[in-house]
Short mmCIF file of C-alpha atoms in Angstrom, two decimals:
data_model
loop_
_atom_site.label_atom_id
_atom_site.label_comp_id
_atom_site.label_asym_id
_atom_site.label_seq_id
_atom_site.Cartn_x
_atom_site.Cartn_y
_atom_site.Cartn_z
CA MET A 1 -0.56 -24.47 -9.30
CA SER A 2 1.25 -21.85 -11.34
CA GLU A 3 2.23 -20.04 -8.15
CA PHE A 4 3.77 -23.21 -6.74
CA SER A 5 5.76 -23.74 -9.92
CA ARG A 6 7.53 -20.42 -9.45
CA LEU A 7 8.78 -21.33 -5.98
CA THR A 8 12.23 -22.62 -5.31
CA ARG A 9 12.44 -25.75 -3.18
CA ARG A 10 13.86 -23.67 -0.31
CA ARG A 11 11.00 -21.19 -0.37
CA PHE A 12 8.45 -24.00 -0.47
CA ILE A 13 9.93 -25.75 2.57
CA ALA A 14 10.08 -22.47 4.52
CA THR A 15 6.52 -21.57 3.60
CA ALA A 16 5.21 -25.01 4.51
CA GLY A 17 6.88 -24.74 7.90
CA VAL A 18 5.23 -21.39 8.60
CA SER A 19 1.83 -22.71 7.57
CA ALA A 20 2.14 -25.84 9.69
CA ALA A 21 3.13 -23.81 12.73
CA SER A 22 0.21 -21.46 12.14
CA ALA A 23 -2.21 -24.38 11.96
CA ILE A 24 -1.05 -25.61 15.38
CA PHE A 25 -1.43 -22.09 16.78
CA LEU A 26 -4.96 -21.72 15.46
CA LYS A 27 -6.19 -25.02 16.86
CA GLY A 28 -4.58 -24.77 20.26
CA CYS A 29 -3.61 -21.10 20.73
CA LEU A 30 -0.06 -22.36 21.17
CA GLY A 31 3.25 -21.13 19.82
CA ASN A 32 6.27 -19.25 21.10
CA PRO A 33 6.16 -15.49 21.66
CA PRO A 34 7.93 -13.44 18.97
CA SER A 35 11.58 -12.70 19.49
CA ASP A 36 12.76 -9.16 20.07
CA ASN A 37 14.04 -8.99 16.51
CA ALA A 38 10.96 -10.55 14.91
CA THR A 39 10.01 -9.17 11.53
CA THR A 40 6.98 -6.97 11.96
CA THR A 41 5.80 -6.95 8.37
CA GLN A 42 5.64 -9.65 5.75
CA ASN A 43 4.75 -9.79 2.09
CA PRO A 44 1.54 -11.84 2.21
CA THR A 45 1.83 -12.91 -1.42
CA ALA A 46 5.11 -14.69 -0.57
CA ALA A 47 3.27 -17.36 1.43
CA PRO A 48 1.16 -19.59 -0.87
CA ALA A 49 -1.70 -21.46 0.74
CA VAL A 50 0.03 -24.83 0.93
CA ASN A 51 -2.47 -26.11 3.51
CA VAL A 52 -5.69 -25.28 1.64
CA ASN A 53 -7.22 -28.39 0.15
CA SER A 54 -9.09 -28.26 -3.14
CA GLY A 55 -12.46 -28.33 -1.43
CA GLU A 56 -11.72 -25.18 0.59
CA ALA A 57 -9.71 -23.18 -1.97
CA PRO A 58 -11.21 -19.67 -2.39
CA GLU A 59 -12.95 -18.71 -5.61
CA VAL A 60 -10.84 -15.54 -5.80
CA THR A 61 -7.53 -14.44 -4.31
CA ALA A 62 -8.33 -10.73 -4.00
CA VAL A 63 -10.60 -8.70 -1.73
CA LYS A 64 -10.52 -5.05 -0.65
CA LEU A 65 -11.27 -4.42 3.03
CA GLY A 66 -11.65 -0.97 4.55
CA TYR A 67 -10.54 0.04 8.04
CA LEU A 68 -10.27 3.06 10.33
CA PRO A 69 -7.00 3.68 12.24
CA ILE A 70 -8.22 2.65 15.69
CA VAL A 71 -7.53 -0.51 17.69
CA GLU A 72 -10.69 -2.22 16.43
CA SER A 73 -9.03 -2.75 13.04
CA ALA A 74 -6.06 -4.70 14.41
CA PRO A 75 -7.24 -8.20 13.30
CA LEU A 76 -7.55 -7.09 9.66
CA ILE A 77 -4.10 -5.52 9.66
CA ILE A 78 -2.49 -8.48 11.40
CA ALA A 79 -4.19 -10.97 9.08
CA LYS A 80 -2.53 -9.09 6.23
CA GLU A 81 0.88 -8.43 7.77
CA LYS A 82 1.42 -11.84 9.40
CA GLY A 83 0.43 -13.70 6.24
CA PHE A 84 -2.79 -15.27 7.56
CA PHE A 85 -4.82 -14.13 4.55
CA ALA A 86 -2.21 -15.59 2.21
CA LYS A 87 -2.15 -18.82 4.20
CA TYR A 88 -5.78 -19.42 3.28
CA GLY A 89 -5.30 -18.61 -0.40
CA LEU A 90 -6.12 -14.89 -0.33
CA THR A 91 -2.84 -13.64 -1.76
CA GLU A 92 -4.11 -10.28 -3.00
CA VAL A 93 -5.92 -8.75 -0.04
CA GLU A 94 -5.88 -4.96 0.15
CA VAL A 95 -6.45 -3.44 3.59
CA SER A 96 -7.50 0.10 2.70
CA LYS A 97 -7.47 3.02 5.15
CA GLN A 98 -10.71 5.01 5.08
CA SER A 99 -10.61 8.72 5.84
CA ASN A 100 -13.75 8.50 8.01
CA TRP A 101 -16.89 6.42 8.53
CA ALA A 102 -18.86 8.36 5.93
CA SER A 103 -16.17 7.55 3.37
CA ALA A 104 -16.31 3.85 4.31
CA ARG A 105 -20.10 3.94 3.92
CA ASP A 106 -19.87 5.51 0.47
CA ASN A 107 -17.13 3.11 -0.61
CA ILE A 108 -19.10 0.00 0.35
CA VAL A 109 -22.04 1.25 -1.70
CA ASN A 110 -19.74 1.73 -4.69
CA GLY A 111 -18.02 -1.62 -4.25
CA ALA A 112 -14.43 -2.48 -5.11
CA ALA A 113 -15.22 -2.82 -8.82
CA ALA A 114 -16.12 0.87 -8.88
CA GLY A 115 -13.17 2.02 -6.79
CA GLY A 116 -14.74 1.36 -3.39
CA ILE A 117 -14.41 -1.61 -1.02
CA ASP A 118 -15.89 -5.10 -0.67
CA GLY A 119 -16.26 -4.83 3.10
CA GLY A 120 -14.20 -4.37 6.25
CA GLN A 121 -14.50 -2.90 9.74
CA TRP A 122 -17.81 -1.35 10.86
CA GLN A 123 -19.45 0.31 13.78
CA MET A 124 -22.81 -1.25 14.56
CA PRO A 125 -25.48 -1.26 13.29
CA MET A 126 -24.05 0.33 10.12
CA PRO A 127 -24.27 -2.92 8.06
CA HIS A 128 -27.97 -3.23 8.89
CA LEU A 129 -28.65 0.42 8.08
CA ILE A 130 -26.72 0.23 4.80
CA THR A 131 -28.65 -2.94 3.91
CA GLU A 132 -31.91 -1.02 4.28
CA GLY A 133 -30.61 2.15 2.61
CA LEU A 134 -31.25 4.15 5.79
CA ILE A 135 -27.89 5.95 5.75
CA THR A 136 -27.22 5.77 2.00
CA ASN A 137 -29.93 8.05 0.63
CA GLY A 138 -32.19 5.09 -0.05
CA ARG A 139 -29.58 3.16 -2.02
CA LYS A 140 -29.90 -0.30 -0.49
CA THR A 141 -26.67 -2.29 -0.40
CA PRO A 142 -27.25 -5.64 1.31
CA MET A 143 -24.46 -6.63 3.70
CA TYR A 144 -23.59 -9.61 5.88
CA VAL A 145 -22.15 -9.37 9.38
CA LEU A 146 -19.54 -12.13 9.64
CA ALA A 147 -17.60 -11.66 12.88
CA GLN A 148 -17.05 -9.35 15.80
CA LEU A 149 -13.57 -7.86 15.60
CA ASN A 150 -13.11 -6.85 19.24
CA THR A 151 -14.61 -5.84 22.52
CA GLN A 152 -13.88 -2.70 24.56
CA GLY A 153 -11.12 -0.25 23.60
CA ASN A 154 -13.27 2.90 23.79
CA GLY A 155 -13.48 5.80 26.18
CA ILE A 156 -15.34 9.02 26.88
CA ALA A 157 -12.91 11.91 27.23
CA ILE A 158 -13.86 15.04 29.19
CA SER A 159 -12.36 18.50 28.79
CA ASP A 160 -9.76 19.57 31.36
CA SER A 161 -11.92 22.61 32.08
CA LEU A 162 -14.29 20.27 33.96
CA LYS A 163 -11.74 18.78 36.33
CA GLY A 164 -12.87 18.56 39.93
CA GLN A 165 -16.57 18.44 39.01
CA GLY A 166 -17.09 14.72 39.63
CA ILE A 167 -17.68 13.76 35.99
CA SER A 168 -16.90 10.06 35.85
CA LEU A 169 -18.78 6.80 35.30
CA LYS A 170 -21.42 7.97 37.78
CA ILE A 171 -21.72 11.73 37.45
CA LYS A 172 -21.76 13.44 40.84
CA ASN A 173 -23.96 16.35 39.81
CA PRO A 174 -25.89 15.84 36.53
CA ASP A 175 -27.44 19.30 36.94
CA LEU A 176 -24.03 20.79 36.23
CA ILE A 177 -24.28 19.46 32.68
CA LYS A 178 -28.01 19.99 32.30
CA GLY A 179 -27.69 23.62 33.43
CA TYR A 180 -24.64 24.40 31.33
CA GLU A 181 -26.45 26.93 29.15
CA LYS A 182 -27.33 29.09 32.15
CA THR A 183 -23.79 29.17 33.47
CA LYS A 184 -21.76 29.06 30.24
CA GLY A 185 -24.07 30.67 27.70
CA ARG A 186 -24.20 27.48 25.60
CA LYS A 187 -25.21 23.88 26.07
CA PHE A 188 -22.72 21.21 27.07
CA LYS A 189 -21.19 19.91 23.82
CA ALA A 190 -20.33 16.26 23.30
CA ALA A 191 -19.21 14.50 20.13
CA PHE A 192 -18.79 11.12 18.45
CA THR A 193 -17.40 10.14 15.05
CA PHE A 194 -20.52 8.84 13.25
CA PRO A 195 -24.21 9.21 14.09
CA ASN A 196 -26.48 6.43 15.33
CA ALA A 197 -23.70 3.87 15.78
CA ASN A 198 -21.38 2.53 18.52
CA GLN A 199 -19.71 5.66 19.80
CA ASP A 200 -22.94 7.65 19.64
CA LEU A 201 -24.73 4.87 21.54
CA TRP A 202 -22.05 4.55 24.23
CA ILE A 203 -22.15 8.23 25.19
CA ARG A 204 -25.94 8.31 24.97
CA TYR A 205 -26.24 5.35 27.32
CA TRP A 206 -23.77 6.88 29.81
CA LEU A 207 -25.52 10.26 29.81
CA ALA A 208 -29.04 8.84 30.04
CA ALA A 209 -28.05 6.48 32.87
CA ASN A 210 -26.94 9.60 34.75
CA GLY A 211 -30.28 11.33 34.20
CA ILE A 212 -29.18 13.52 31.25
CA ASP A 213 -31.25 13.52 28.06
CA PRO A 214 -28.73 13.58 25.17
CA ASP A 215 -31.34 15.00 22.78
CA LYS A 216 -32.61 17.79 25.03
CA ASP A 217 -30.11 18.67 27.74
CA ILE A 218 -26.94 18.91 25.64
CA ASP A 219 -25.68 19.35 22.08
CA LEU A 220 -24.58 15.95 20.76
CA LEU A 221 -22.68 16.18 17.48
CA ALA A 222 -20.94 14.02 14.89
CA VAL A 223 -17.44 15.45 14.48
CA PRO A 224 -14.20 14.03 12.99
CA PRO A 225 -11.69 13.11 15.74
CA SER A 226 -9.14 15.76 14.75
CA GLU A 227 -11.75 18.51 14.90
CA THR A 228 -12.99 17.33 18.27
CA VAL A 229 -9.49 17.32 19.73
CA GLN A 230 -9.02 20.84 18.41
CA GLY A 231 -12.36 21.82 19.94
CA MET A 232 -11.31 20.44 23.30
CA LYS A 233 -8.06 22.40 23.04
CA THR A 234 -9.91 25.66 22.38
CA GLY A 235 -12.60 24.98 25.00
CA SER A 236 -15.53 24.72 22.59
CA MET A 237 -15.99 20.94 23.07
CA ASP A 238 -16.67 19.32 26.45
CA ALA A 239 -16.74 15.56 25.84
CA PHE A 240 -15.76 13.09 23.15
CA SER A 241 -16.65 9.41 22.63
CA THR A 242 -14.15 7.50 20.50
CA GLY A 243 -11.88 4.49 20.18
CA ASP A 244 -8.27 4.01 21.30
CA PRO A 245 -5.76 5.54 20.85
CA TRP A 246 -7.61 8.87 20.78
CA PRO A 247 -8.64 8.99 24.48
CA LEU A 248 -5.05 8.44 25.61
CA ARG A 249 -3.77 11.11 23.22
CA ILE A 250 -6.22 13.57 24.74
CA VAL A 251 -4.93 12.69 28.23
CA ASN A 252 -1.26 12.75 27.17
CA ASP A 253 -1.66 16.15 25.55
CA ASN A 254 -3.23 17.54 28.76
CA ILE A 255 -6.43 18.36 26.89
CA GLY A 256 -8.74 16.25 29.02
CA PHE A 257 -9.27 13.20 31.21
CA LEU A 258 -11.24 9.96 30.89
CA GLY A 259 -14.73 10.17 32.33
CA ALA A 260 -15.45 6.51 31.64
CA LEU A 261 -14.28 3.51 29.68
CA THR A 262 -16.90 1.62 27.71
CA GLU A 263 -15.62 -1.47 29.53
CA GLN A 264 -16.96 0.17 32.70
CA ILE A 265 -20.30 1.00 31.08
CA TRP A 266 -20.82 -2.54 29.75
CA GLN A 267 -18.12 -5.10 30.45
CA ALA A 268 -17.28 -7.33 27.46
CA HIS A 269 -19.62 -5.33 25.25
CA PRO A 270 -19.86 -5.87 21.48
CA GLU A 271 -17.72 -3.33 19.67
CA GLU A 272 -16.87 -3.27 15.95
CA TYR A 273 -17.45 -5.93 13.33
CA LEU A 274 -16.30 -7.49 10.09
CA ALA A 275 -18.99 -7.19 7.41
CA LEU A 276 -18.95 -7.57 3.62
CA ARG A 277 -21.29 -6.84 0.76
CA ALA A 278 -23.81 -9.68 0.52
CA ASP A 279 -23.33 -10.05 -3.24
CA TRP A 280 -19.59 -10.60 -2.76
CA VAL A 281 -20.20 -13.24 -0.09
CA ASP A 282 -22.90 -15.01 -2.11
CA LYS A 283 -20.58 -15.16 -5.11
CA ASN A 284 -17.52 -16.21 -3.09
CA PRO A 285 -18.59 -18.36 -0.12
CA LYS A 286 -15.25 -20.21 0.13
CA ALA A 287 -13.27 -16.97 -0.08
CA THR A 288 -15.53 -15.56 2.64
CA LYS A 289 -14.70 -18.46 4.93
CA ALA A 290 -11.03 -18.01 4.08
CA ILE A 291 -11.30 -14.39 5.24
CA LEU A 292 -12.95 -15.57 8.44
CA LYS A 293 -10.28 -18.19 9.13
CA ALA A 294 -7.52 -15.63 8.62
CA VAL A 295 -9.25 -13.09 10.87
CA MET A 296 -9.86 -15.71 13.57
CA GLU A 297 -6.19 -16.65 13.53
CA ALA A 298 -5.23 -12.99 13.68
CA GLN A 299 -7.59 -12.43 16.62
CA GLN A 300 -5.97 -15.25 18.56
CA TRP A 301 -2.53 -13.83 17.80
CA CYS A 302 -3.63 -10.34 18.88
CA ASP A 303 -4.98 -11.62 22.20
CA LYS A 304 -1.67 -13.06 23.41
CA PRO A 305 -0.14 -10.52 25.82
CA GLU A 306 3.37 -11.35 24.60
CA ASN A 307 2.35 -10.27 21.09
CA ARG A 308 1.02 -6.84 22.04
CA LYS A 309 4.36 -5.05 21.62
CA GLU A 310 4.74 -6.39 18.10
CA LEU A 311 1.08 -5.62 17.42
CA ALA A 312 1.60 -2.01 18.46
CA THR A 313 4.72 -1.79 16.31
CA ILE A 314 2.91 -3.08 13.23
CA VAL A 315 -0.24 -0.96 13.46
CA SER A 316 1.65 2.18 14.49
CA GLY A 317 3.41 2.34 11.13
CA ARG A 318 2.95 5.23 8.73
CA ASN A 319 1.00 2.98 6.36
CA TYR A 320 -1.54 2.21 9.10
CA PHE A 321 -2.17 4.37 12.21
CA ASN A 322 0.86 6.65 11.92
CA VAL A 323 1.12 7.19 15.69
CA PRO A 324 3.94 6.50 18.16
CA VAL A 325 4.11 3.00 19.63
CA ALA A 326 4.15 4.64 23.07
CA VAL A 327 0.61 5.92 22.48
CA LEU A 328 -0.69 2.45 21.64
CA MET A 329 1.02 0.34 24.26
CA PRO A 330 -0.96 1.46 27.36
CA PRO A 331 -4.41 0.59 25.96
CA PHE A 332 -3.05 -2.62 24.43
CA GLU A 333 -1.85 -3.53 27.94
CA GLY A 334 -5.13 -2.49 29.58
CA LYS A 335 -3.48 0.50 31.25
CA TYR A 336 -5.52 3.71 31.38
CA THR A 337 -4.63 6.92 33.19
CA MET A 338 -8.13 8.12 33.99
CA GLY A 339 -7.21 11.49 35.50
CA ASP A 340 -9.11 13.91 37.74
CA GLY A 341 -8.43 11.92 40.90
CA GLN A 342 -9.85 8.63 39.59
CA PRO A 343 -7.91 5.42 40.17
CA ASN A 344 -5.94 4.32 37.14
CA VAL A 345 -6.85 1.09 35.37
CA ASN A 346 -4.22 -1.63 35.09
CA ASN A 347 -5.97 -4.74 33.86
CA PHE A 348 -5.17 -6.45 30.55
CA LYS A 349 -8.79 -7.61 30.28
CA ALA A 350 -10.07 -4.03 30.55
CA GLY A 351 -8.45 -3.07 27.25
CA PRO A 352 -9.29 -4.24 23.74
CA LEU A 353 -9.74 -8.02 23.43
CA TYR A 354 -10.08 -9.86 20.15
CA TRP A 355 -10.69 -13.58 20.65
CA LYS A 356 -11.93 -14.24 24.20
CA ASP A 357 -13.19 -12.09 27.05
CA SER A 358 -14.54 -12.72 30.54
CA VAL A 359 -17.83 -13.99 29.12
CA GLY A 360 -16.63 -16.17 26.27
CA SER A 361 -16.19 -15.68 22.54
CA VAL A 362 -15.40 -12.23 21.18
CA SER A 363 -15.19 -13.21 17.52
CA TYR A 364 -18.55 -14.96 17.19
CA PRO A 365 -21.28 -12.51 16.05
CA TYR A 366 -24.14 -13.06 18.50
CA LYS A 367 -27.52 -12.15 17.06
CA SER A 368 -28.56 -10.96 20.52
CA HIS A 369 -25.98 -8.17 20.26
CA ASP A 370 -27.26 -7.08 16.84
CA LEU A 371 -30.70 -6.92 18.42
CA TRP A 372 -29.46 -4.64 21.21
CA PHE A 373 -28.04 -2.16 18.68
CA LEU A 374 -31.33 -2.11 16.77
CA THR A 375 -33.31 -1.83 20.00
CA GLU A 376 -31.27 1.28 20.85
CA THR A 377 -32.06 2.55 17.35
CA MET A 378 -35.74 2.29 18.29
CA ARG A 379 -35.09 3.80 21.73
CA TRP A 380 -33.74 7.03 20.25
CA GLY A 381 -36.16 7.21 17.32
CA PHE A 382 -33.43 7.11 14.69
CA HIS A 383 -34.24 7.01 10.95
CA LYS A 384 -37.79 8.26 11.35
CA GLY A 385 -38.94 5.00 12.88
CA ALA A 386 -37.97 2.85 9.87
CA ILE A 387 -37.18 0.05 12.32
CA LYS A 388 -40.60 0.30 13.85
CA ASP A 389 -40.76 -2.65 16.24
CA VAL A 390 -38.90 -5.62 17.65
CA ASP A 391 -40.27 -7.98 15.00
CA THR A 392 -38.87 -5.75 12.25
CA ALA A 393 -35.54 -5.62 14.08
CA LYS A 394 -35.35 -9.41 14.46
CA LYS A 395 -36.09 -9.99 10.78
CA LEU A 396 -33.33 -7.53 9.85
CA VAL A 397 -30.88 -9.30 12.17
CA ASP A 398 -31.72 -12.64 10.55
CA LYS A 399 -31.16 -11.14 7.10
CA VAL A 400 -27.80 -9.51 7.88
CA ASN A 401 -26.14 -11.70 10.53
CA ARG A 402 -24.33 -14.73 9.03
CA GLU A 403 -23.15 -16.45 12.17
CA ASP A 404 -23.65 -19.70 10.26
CA LEU A 405 -20.67 -18.88 8.05
CA TRP A 406 -18.58 -18.07 11.15
CA LYS A 407 -19.35 -21.51 12.56
CA GLU A 408 -18.58 -23.27 9.28
CA ALA A 409 -15.25 -21.47 9.00
CA ALA A 410 -14.39 -22.19 12.63
CA LYS A 411 -15.05 -25.91 12.23
CA GLU A 412 -13.05 -26.10 9.00
CA ALA A 413 -10.17 -24.27 10.71
CA GLY A 414 -10.13 -26.75 13.58
CA ILE A 415 -11.31 -24.37 16.28
CA ALA A 416 -12.06 -26.30 19.46
CA SER A 417 -15.76 -27.05 19.85
CA ALA A 418 -15.66 -25.38 23.28
CA ASP A 419 -14.82 -22.09 21.52
CA ILE A 420 -17.77 -22.31 19.11
CA PRO A 421 -20.96 -20.93 20.74
CA THR A 422 -24.01 -23.16 20.52
CA SER A 423 -26.56 -20.33 20.86
CA THR A 424 -27.03 -17.16 18.83
CA SER A 425 -27.80 -15.37 22.11
CA ARG A 426 -25.23 -14.53 24.78
CA GLY A 427 -28.09 -14.22 27.23
CA VAL A 428 -29.02 -11.40 29.58
CA GLU A 429 -26.63 -8.42 29.53
CA GLN A 430 -26.17 -5.98 32.43
CA PHE A 431 -24.98 -2.36 32.35
CA PHE A 432 -23.22 -0.29 35.00
CA ASP A 433 -26.49 1.27 36.20
CA GLY A 434 -28.04 -2.13 36.90
CA VAL A 435 -30.31 -2.11 33.83
CA LYS A 436 -30.55 -5.48 32.07
CA PHE A 437 -31.16 -6.34 28.44
CA ASP A 438 -32.86 -9.69 27.94
CA PRO A 439 -32.80 -10.45 24.18
CA GLU A 440 -35.88 -12.59 24.71
CA LYS A 441 -37.74 -9.53 26.06
CA PRO A 442 -36.41 -6.38 24.33
CA GLU A 443 -39.77 -4.67 24.84
CA ALA A 444 -39.32 -4.95 28.62
CA TYR A 445 -35.86 -3.38 28.28
CA LEU A 446 -37.30 -0.45 26.34
CA ALA A 447 -40.09 0.00 28.88
CA SER A 448 -37.57 0.08 31.77
CA LEU A 449 -35.56 2.99 30.33
CA LYS A 450 -36.43 6.34 31.89
CA ILE A 451 -34.90 8.49 29.16
CA LYS A 452 -35.77 7.73 25.54
CA LYS A 453 -37.49 9.29 22.56
CA ALA A 454 -41.11 10.00 23.33
#
């Protein structure tokens, strides 16, 4: 009430108009595309939540969310910059850039009260591993997975020194990589940005599907993106799995080419997620749903092709990604120069998507996807077998995944019932090599894999 009292009548009318228009957009995905001179940043605290009724008003107005400067974080940034957080009463949201995934992990353990963060963007299954203390030196910090932020938007870059060798989605001669030590004096070196999570799992799946054991035949390392790019420049790194815009920068700088897009490995695959500390969510259930509503609205905005130029302009800023808009636009348009004689990709739906994909909902956090990530954790014998069997994995998914809150928030926000999944499983998933993952039979999936930890 005190915030309303400080508004002039003109500001109130303008704010109410913005909120009403946003409500129509959220329910029907309608609205006009932004004009060429549209403002790309807004002060979120200038838009009070005039459309939040007393029953849905958040318990708090502040939350600190961490992000990494890759396209997966776009919904969090847009929810802040376009005023969607403020619309739902969260007028003091801080979207905090994290230097790397290890820093984000440490900051979530500390929590915002101790200078860390309350939640944010995560590779999977980091929230589950943090919950169990498996990547935090035993310090258990329960977390809740609340939404999927995006699908796709990742690639596996290959060093230019390997051009003409047939290294693509289906590797022409796997023995070239397996026998690297004999010909080069060292093993083939590949990297990702954090161990035992998305980008590690994507490159592992691709290699193993091509008959290459990532734990025996090559050196697979966790390396910060900047160091990997430098390694590819000097010839000491051969492959790199990471999110946009890094793959395109590697191609643009004539350092390498794209061996595969993750969209080619697993179309419409789960990518990165929104997750918060469980204690914050339990204490602030209405604020949690307000975050979800804002993120959902941002995801719908991000998915409109006519908004991608403005999206690139916003996230490219020095306070966010600090990269040229020209580097971001091709992946945001689904345009990838693959290189090395491969056909280029020009398909909007092959790039990062935030609200809907070819299968259905992107935002809804399917439990079946959580189970796949944990099944891969078992496949590769991560964390000394702490997740010992499928039953353990399923119980952990049930503890961490709060798809129920997503559904509650979606209904309160007026999301069409057709856009709210009725099952926590997306069903059988299929990969580029023909292997299928049936979430009802994860043991059969594990048994079908030729390369895995003994």
